Amino acid sequence: MDVIIVGAGIGGLTLALMLHRRGISTRVYESANEIRPIGVGISILPHASRELCELGLRDALAAVAVTAQESCFFNRFGQFVYKEPVGTYAGYEWPQFQIHRGDLQQILYRTYVAEAGAGRVVTGRRCVRVDQGDGKASATFTIGGRDDDTETVEGIAVIGADGIHSQVRKQLHPGDGGPIYSGVNMWRGVTRWKPYLTGASYVRAGWLTHGKMVIYPIRNNIDAEGNQLINWVAEVETPDHDRQDWNKQGRIEDFIGYFDDWHFDFLDVPALIRAADSILEYPMVDKDPLDRWSFGRITLLGDAAHPMYPRGSNGAGQAILDARALADALADNADAEAALKLYEDKRLAATAQVVRTNRTTPPDAILREVYLRSGDKPFDRIEDVISAEELAAITNSYKKVAGYDKQSLAGQRVA
Ligand SMILES: Cc1cc2nc3c(=O)[nH]c(=O)nc-3n(C[C@H](O)[C@H](O)[C@H](O)COP(=O)(O)OP(=O)(O)OC[C@H]3O[C@@H](n4cnc5c(N)ncnc54)[C@H](O)[C@@H]3O)c2cc1C
């Protein structure tokens, strides 16, 4: 019998591929009618990149993504605050990839169906309920968006990898409310632009109170002029926000005012925003950590289990780490219920800590410190505001929480 995976997002497809490689039969059911490259940029830091490299995807990823060189911070006046090398440039064995979410999803999807067979990803199937009993678990889906047309499939386990609005989670935790708004709204876009700084620099600038930008390239050489596809996210504290819909179009006039005078020497930020191919609006939301994911033969994974603020570049990464832990547990245990419990034991507390730390002290806490200590004024020397050691301590502490500090990675299993 199959392991039934609900959701062909980053977590679901990674799990499918990992289980398939371990000789465990899987089938993935996705509500969308086709696997289309939706979304904008995401980051894959060394802990998650290691997992993808071990799946043999390193070259495929490097061919479409940007291998990041450095992470840099600036205030809203464009003054340099702090930078550090990342991924292989920081001595890790595994790169930090900046990638279009759709490119990553397509690589996972194509690799999985090439190995397991095209029929292993079934689209147009929206999960409406899950059940279990008699040594089996089952999931019921509507077909092609029609509520009167359903199908129920059985397997050894059902994994809810169905994202932040997870139906599986709603059934397992009926009292669970919707996503919690952080007070920060986000506008995400991509712009064709010439390379800035190293050509592979992950930039964070400003602060949420008056507007913060996250900017990084996600595709190289997209035209004859050597331009890149630059991903950017504008984050602004405001009570105004709409329901979470990954496809909601954003309006430039709603946020450009915060960034109109950001003419940095390495990048004209308002010009970058105005030249965007597309802009999406999405509120910064998460949910309180759960005390339980696994109920017998049914469990949760990725955003369904632990949606988090995208302030530490860890949403996709933690879903990938979940997939690894669950694939190992199912491969090592003939008893699926025991495997799902072991997986929860390994991952629940670890991800809950990332969710909480993303609320309080993710890496961009560097910018909050500079904003507060400088009184939001230009400074003469950053050393007069805060020391490099203190800034490094913020990012190093986050690496430990999220599990990608060198010591943790070296101390874990060897590939
Ligand atoms: C369309 C879309 C665009 C996104 N864009 C971005 C982005 O630009 N930047 C970013 O940082 N993060 C983005 N994300 C979120 C990001 O992919 C996740 O935070 C992270 O990768 C964790 O992955 P996941 O597999 O847990 O969830 P997701 O990647 O969200 O995948 C969940 C999957 O489950 C499917 N699904 C949902 N409900 C059901 C159901 N009832 N039955 C069957 N299938 C279902 C969804 O269609 C989706 O394919 C996006 C997610 C989606 C779905």
XYZ file of C-alpha atoms and ligand atoms in Angstrom:
468
model
C 0.000 0.000 0.000
C 1.044 3.569 -0.662
C 1.966 6.326 1.698
C -0.636 8.929 0.688
C 0.759 12.452 0.523
C -1.715 15.325 0.430
C -0.176 18.336 -1.361
C 2.455 18.513 -4.110
C 4.259 21.532 -2.682
C 7.907 21.618 -1.672
C 7.441 19.401 1.401
C 5.110 16.839 -0.205
C 7.245 16.334 -3.299
C 10.491 16.103 -1.312
C 8.937 13.468 0.919
C 7.621 11.534 -2.086
C 11.046 11.430 -3.688
C 12.787 10.454 -0.446
C 10.299 7.645 0.251
C 10.505 6.391 -3.315
C 14.294 6.220 -3.027
C 13.841 4.107 0.110
C 11.632 1.661 -1.754
C 8.401 2.882 -0.152
C 5.472 3.252 -2.513
C 3.931 6.736 -2.506
C 1.229 8.693 -4.276
C 0.788 12.456 -4.115
C -2.613 14.148 -4.415
C -2.698 17.845 -5.295
C -5.701 20.179 -5.346
C -4.406 22.314 -8.238
C -5.337 21.052 -11.681
C -1.729 21.137 -12.808
C 1.707 21.641 -11.261
C 2.405 25.160 -12.468
C 5.366 27.250 -11.350
C 3.644 29.661 -8.965
C 5.175 31.906 -6.312
C 8.308 33.974 -6.310
C 11.667 33.530 -4.597
C 12.651 31.290 -1.714
C 15.929 30.457 -0.013
C 17.442 27.069 0.561
C 20.048 27.308 3.316
C 22.789 24.673 3.833
C 20.803 22.353 6.144
C 18.065 21.920 3.526
C 20.407 22.217 0.574
C 22.325 19.254 1.961
C 19.180 17.131 1.738
C 18.534 18.187 -1.855
C 22.184 17.607 -2.773
C 21.976 14.114 -1.281
C 19.001 13.493 -3.547
C 21.381 14.216 -6.443
C 19.769 17.559 -7.298
C 22.763 19.828 -6.759
C 23.586 20.378 -10.443
C 19.951 20.789 -11.445
C 19.483 23.414 -8.736
C 22.744 25.224 -9.476
C 21.737 25.438 -13.154
C 18.541 27.397 -12.457
C 19.126 29.062 -9.074
C 21.561 31.704 -7.892
C 24.216 30.352 -5.553
C 24.283 33.039 -2.878
C 27.622 34.500 -1.813
C 26.785 36.856 1.024
C 24.057 38.106 3.292
C 24.171 41.895 3.822
C 22.269 44.399 5.925
C 21.742 48.140 5.324
C 19.713 50.841 7.023
C 17.032 52.691 5.089
C 19.551 55.345 4.048
C 21.563 52.672 2.246
C 24.344 52.716 4.839
C 26.152 49.430 5.256
C 25.495 47.672 8.591
C 26.826 44.127 8.418
C 27.611 41.291 6.056
C 28.724 37.693 6.186
C 29.476 35.018 3.598
C 26.903 32.239 3.202
C 26.728 28.650 1.969
C 29.872 27.371 0.248
C 31.317 30.896 0.473
C 31.183 30.521 4.258
C 32.923 27.144 4.139
C 29.827 24.916 4.168
C 29.887 21.860 1.965
C 26.426 22.794 0.679
C 25.432 25.975 -1.154
C 22.776 28.483 -0.214
C 20.435 28.599 -3.203
C 18.167 31.548 -4.021
C 15.543 30.087 -6.286
C 12.134 30.688 -7.811
C 9.691 28.524 -5.852
C 8.290 27.261 -9.147
C 11.749 26.176 -10.349
C 12.348 24.173 -7.169
C 8.892 22.599 -7.315
C 9.402 21.662 -10.984
C 12.768 20.019 -10.291
C 11.269 17.948 -7.476
C 8.178 17.086 -9.519
C 10.044 16.080 -12.672
C 12.580 13.998 -10.756
C 9.883 12.187 -8.806
C 7.629 11.354 -11.770
C 10.617 10.341 -13.908
C 11.529 7.756 -11.268
C 8.173 6.752 -9.813
C 5.915 7.235 -12.853
C 3.647 10.052 -14.032
C 0.557 8.554 -12.385
C 2.149 8.995 -8.972
C 1.132 12.667 -8.803
C -2.615 13.025 -9.136
C -3.795 16.605 -9.722
C -7.275 18.064 -9.349
C -7.748 16.237 -6.039
C -8.717 18.406 -3.059
C -8.572 16.535 0.218
C -11.791 16.959 2.203
C -11.317 14.364 4.961
C -8.995 11.716 6.331
C -9.852 8.529 8.245
C -8.141 5.470 9.671
C -8.835 2.007 11.056
C -8.098 -1.699 10.460
C -4.401 -1.084 9.920
C -5.040 1.463 7.149
C -5.507 5.170 6.631
C -7.566 6.826 3.926
C -8.090 10.219 2.348
C -11.145 11.474 0.486
C -10.798 13.980 -2.329
C -13.129 15.993 -4.494
C -12.267 15.578 -8.147
C -11.620 18.521 -10.468
C -13.213 21.026 -8.086
C -16.664 19.365 -8.133
C -18.040 18.757 -4.635
C -20.369 15.981 -5.825
C -17.561 13.940 -7.343
C -15.309 12.328 -4.737
C -12.835 9.495 -4.480
C -11.403 7.764 -1.392
C -7.966 6.162 -1.465
C -6.349 3.905 1.144
C -2.752 3.587 2.218
C -0.488 2.707 5.133
C -0.405 6.364 6.229
C -1.698 9.800 5.204
C 0.643 12.787 5.343
C -0.949 16.235 5.350
C 1.563 18.340 3.391
C -1.208 20.658 2.276
C 0.245 23.995 3.292
C -0.826 26.823 5.568
C -4.578 26.303 5.037
C -4.253 22.542 5.625
C -7.502 20.618 5.558
C -5.822 17.681 7.308
C -4.747 19.950 10.164
C -8.275 21.358 10.507
C -9.627 17.849 10.975
C -6.918 16.740 13.416
C -7.188 19.987 15.411
C -10.784 21.206 15.077
C -10.186 24.083 17.509
C -7.232 25.414 15.559
C -7.919 28.941 14.332
C -6.770 30.563 11.121
C -3.341 32.068 10.542
C -2.366 34.872 12.950
C -1.510 38.234 11.409
C 1.837 39.616 12.540
C 0.974 43.266 11.939
C 3.252 43.302 8.880
C 1.950 43.191 5.326
C 4.171 42.082 2.453
C 4.357 42.784 -1.249
C 6.495 40.387 -3.269
C 7.712 40.945 -6.785
C 10.234 39.986 -9.416
C 12.056 42.443 -11.669
C 14.476 41.926 -14.566
C 17.478 43.954 -13.467
C 21.211 44.161 -13.779
C 23.323 42.386 -11.127
C 24.126 44.484 -8.032
C 26.926 44.095 -5.435
C 28.492 40.602 -5.940
C 25.699 39.525 -8.284
C 24.734 36.961 -5.631
C 24.049 39.123 -2.574
C 21.082 38.612 -0.265
C 20.168 42.116 0.943
C 17.984 43.148 3.859
C 17.451 46.877 4.472
C 15.430 49.275 6.618
C 13.058 48.237 9.356
C 9.400 47.197 9.488
C 8.181 50.403 11.166
C 9.033 52.558 8.160
C 9.459 49.815 5.580
C 11.894 46.949 5.153
C 13.110 45.385 1.925
C 14.495 41.916 1.258
C 16.159 41.700 -2.159
C 17.977 38.842 -3.896
C 18.518 37.453 -7.394
C 16.878 34.113 -8.254
C 17.860 33.548 -11.911
C 21.061 34.465 -13.733
C 21.570 35.620 -17.317
C 17.941 35.819 -18.268
C 18.695 37.828 -21.423
C 21.494 38.838 -23.779
C 22.416 41.786 -21.494
C 23.210 39.461 -18.581
C 20.300 40.677 -16.470
C 19.012 38.666 -13.530
C 15.561 38.016 -12.181
C 15.582 39.896 -8.888
C 13.167 38.818 -6.181
C 12.124 41.453 -3.677
C 9.802 41.652 -0.704
C 8.567 44.918 0.791
C 7.485 44.525 4.416
C 5.533 47.251 6.202
C 3.875 47.455 9.615
C 0.206 48.175 9.023
C -3.151 46.959 10.316
C -4.370 46.751 6.691
C -4.154 43.306 5.162
C -6.236 40.816 3.267
C -6.863 37.097 3.536
C -3.866 34.882 2.770
C -4.005 34.079 -0.922
C -0.685 33.289 -2.591
C -2.034 34.604 -5.905
C -3.477 37.973 -4.789
C -2.174 40.778 -7.022
C -0.525 43.681 -5.176
C -0.869 47.375 -6.002
C 2.308 49.419 -6.171
C 0.578 52.561 -4.840
C -0.203 50.756 -1.574
C 3.479 50.591 -0.534
C 5.810 52.504 -2.874
C 5.547 55.581 -0.634
C 7.636 53.847 2.024
C 10.553 53.354 -0.382
C 10.405 56.376 -2.708
C 13.694 57.868 -1.515
C 15.714 54.647 -1.274
C 18.296 55.540 -3.943
C 21.227 53.437 -2.701
C 24.610 53.668 -4.396
C 24.359 49.988 -5.434
C 20.636 49.866 -6.206
C 17.782 52.242 -7.002
C 15.097 50.517 -4.938
C 11.986 52.456 -6.119
C 13.081 51.993 -9.740
C 13.455 48.253 -9.105
C 9.963 48.106 -7.629
C 8.387 50.142 -10.422
C 9.936 47.906 -13.091
C 8.443 44.710 -11.616
C 7.006 42.036 -13.896
C 4.443 41.151 -11.271
C 3.579 42.061 -7.681
C 1.804 39.812 -5.195
C 0.428 40.860 -1.804
C 0.558 38.495 1.131
C 0.296 39.176 4.878
C 3.012 37.955 7.226
C 1.245 35.242 9.210
C 1.994 32.156 11.243
C 0.209 29.901 13.736
C 0.966 28.979 17.320
C 2.952 25.729 17.525
C 0.838 22.583 17.984
C 1.449 20.042 20.735
C 0.799 17.133 18.415
C 0.998 16.323 14.680
C 0.705 12.544 14.560
C -2.577 10.752 15.239
C -2.097 7.056 14.549
C -1.446 6.772 10.826
C -2.043 10.419 9.990
C 0.426 13.279 10.441
C 1.322 16.776 9.254
C 4.412 18.134 7.514
C 5.801 21.530 6.443
C 3.511 24.568 6.567
C 0.564 22.350 7.511
C 2.423 21.467 10.715
C 4.273 24.694 11.535
C 3.613 27.779 9.373
C 6.168 30.450 10.255
C 6.999 34.053 9.424
C 9.294 34.202 6.390
C 11.881 36.151 8.373
C 14.554 33.490 8.622
C 14.430 31.955 5.106
C 13.339 28.691 6.691
C 9.787 27.830 5.519
C 10.787 25.556 2.657
C 13.922 24.423 4.487
C 12.080 23.155 7.559
C 9.582 21.315 5.300
C 12.538 19.594 3.613
C 14.038 18.633 6.994
C 10.632 17.245 8.050
C 10.582 15.132 4.891
C 13.994 13.677 5.681
C 13.032 12.794 9.256
C 9.726 11.230 8.202
C 11.265 9.267 5.321
C 13.919 7.865 7.685
C 11.339 6.973 10.332
C 9.094 5.161 7.838
C 12.053 3.322 6.304
C 13.352 2.213 9.710
C 10.009 1.125 11.201
C 7.609 -1.458 9.819
C 5.005 -0.034 12.209
C 3.734 3.146 10.527
C 2.127 4.495 13.711
C 5.418 4.204 15.588
C 7.233 5.848 12.667
C 4.890 8.840 12.645
C 5.327 9.287 16.388
C 9.134 9.088 16.107
C 9.026 11.695 13.351
C 6.952 13.999 15.554
C 9.358 13.490 18.468
C 12.262 14.488 16.275
C 10.738 17.520 14.585
C 7.918 19.106 16.605
C 9.900 20.866 19.322
C 12.659 21.867 16.897
C 10.251 23.556 14.483
C 8.230 25.154 17.309
C 11.419 26.902 18.364
C 11.958 28.219 14.845
C 8.351 29.519 14.740
C 8.854 31.352 18.052
C 12.293 32.699 17.180
C 10.988 34.021 13.848
C 8.575 36.129 15.917
C 11.249 37.591 18.171
C 14.844 37.338 16.979
C 15.283 36.191 13.385
C 18.389 37.471 11.535
C 16.696 40.766 10.672
C 16.719 41.608 14.393
C 20.035 43.150 13.348
C 18.056 45.856 11.570
C 15.765 46.397 14.552
C 18.775 46.951 16.806
C 20.309 49.467 14.420
C 16.960 51.224 13.969
C 16.470 51.555 17.733
C 20.035 52.428 18.694
C 20.579 54.957 15.907
C 17.208 56.599 16.567
C 16.443 55.896 12.884
C 19.060 58.496 11.860
C 22.038 58.117 9.515
C 25.220 57.262 11.443
C 28.871 58.234 10.895
C 30.308 54.829 11.798
C 28.322 51.652 12.410
C 30.815 50.769 15.186
C 29.450 53.724 17.169
C 25.970 52.203 16.988
C 26.648 48.501 17.542
C 29.669 46.239 17.395
C 30.277 43.673 14.643
C 30.484 40.992 17.369
C 27.013 41.803 18.626
C 25.628 41.706 15.090
C 27.339 38.380 14.376
C 25.918 36.969 17.613
C 22.362 37.615 16.369
C 22.791 35.651 13.140
C 24.867 32.916 14.783
C 22.261 32.345 17.440
C 19.542 32.016 14.753
C 21.634 29.493 12.817
C 21.706 27.284 15.918
C 17.939 27.511 16.440
C 17.183 26.684 12.805
C 19.856 23.967 12.702
C 22.262 25.277 10.092
C 25.226 26.355 12.207
C 28.344 24.500 11.120
C 28.705 22.679 14.410
C 25.186 21.205 14.302
C 25.538 20.160 10.686
C 28.941 18.570 11.322
C 27.623 16.778 14.398
C 24.712 15.186 12.571
C 24.750 12.069 10.383
C 27.327 11.824 7.650
C 25.932 11.429 4.138
C 0.902 28.765 -4.755
C 1.944 28.974 -3.681
C 2.872 30.017 -3.835
C 3.834 30.229 -2.836
N 4.729 31.246 -3.023
C 5.693 31.436 -2.103
C 6.669 32.455 -2.298
O 6.660 33.153 -3.286
N 7.643 32.615 -1.347
C 7.658 31.832 -0.217
O 8.531 32.014 0.632
N 6.763 30.867 -0.015
C 5.777 30.637 -0.928
N 4.863 29.639 -0.728
C 4.950 28.852 0.511
C 6.114 27.918 0.509
O 6.100 27.091 -0.624
C 6.025 27.119 1.795
O 6.107 28.011 2.883
C 7.165 26.153 2.011
O 7.790 25.802 0.826
C 6.677 24.894 2.750
O 6.128 24.012 1.794
P 4.884 23.083 2.015
O 5.064 21.946 1.069
O 4.676 22.793 3.435
O 3.650 23.953 1.570
P 3.283 24.510 0.107
O 4.500 24.709 -0.717
O 2.385 25.653 0.365
O 2.468 23.310 -0.556
C 1.185 22.875 -0.171
C 0.543 22.189 -1.364
O -0.676 21.575 -0.957
C -1.690 21.864 -1.899
N -2.973 21.782 -1.190
C -3.515 22.678 -0.338
N -4.679 22.227 0.146
C -4.886 21.005 -0.391
C -5.901 20.026 -0.262
N -6.965 20.207 0.547
N -5.802 18.869 -0.982
C -4.738 18.653 -1.780
N -3.736 19.551 -1.945
C -3.798 20.715 -1.254
C -1.321 23.255 -2.396
O -1.912 23.530 -3.647
C 0.203 23.147 -2.478
O 0.626 22.622 -3.717
C 3.876 29.400 -1.681
C 2.940 28.361 -1.551
C 1.985 28.133 -2.537
C 0.988 26.993 -2.363
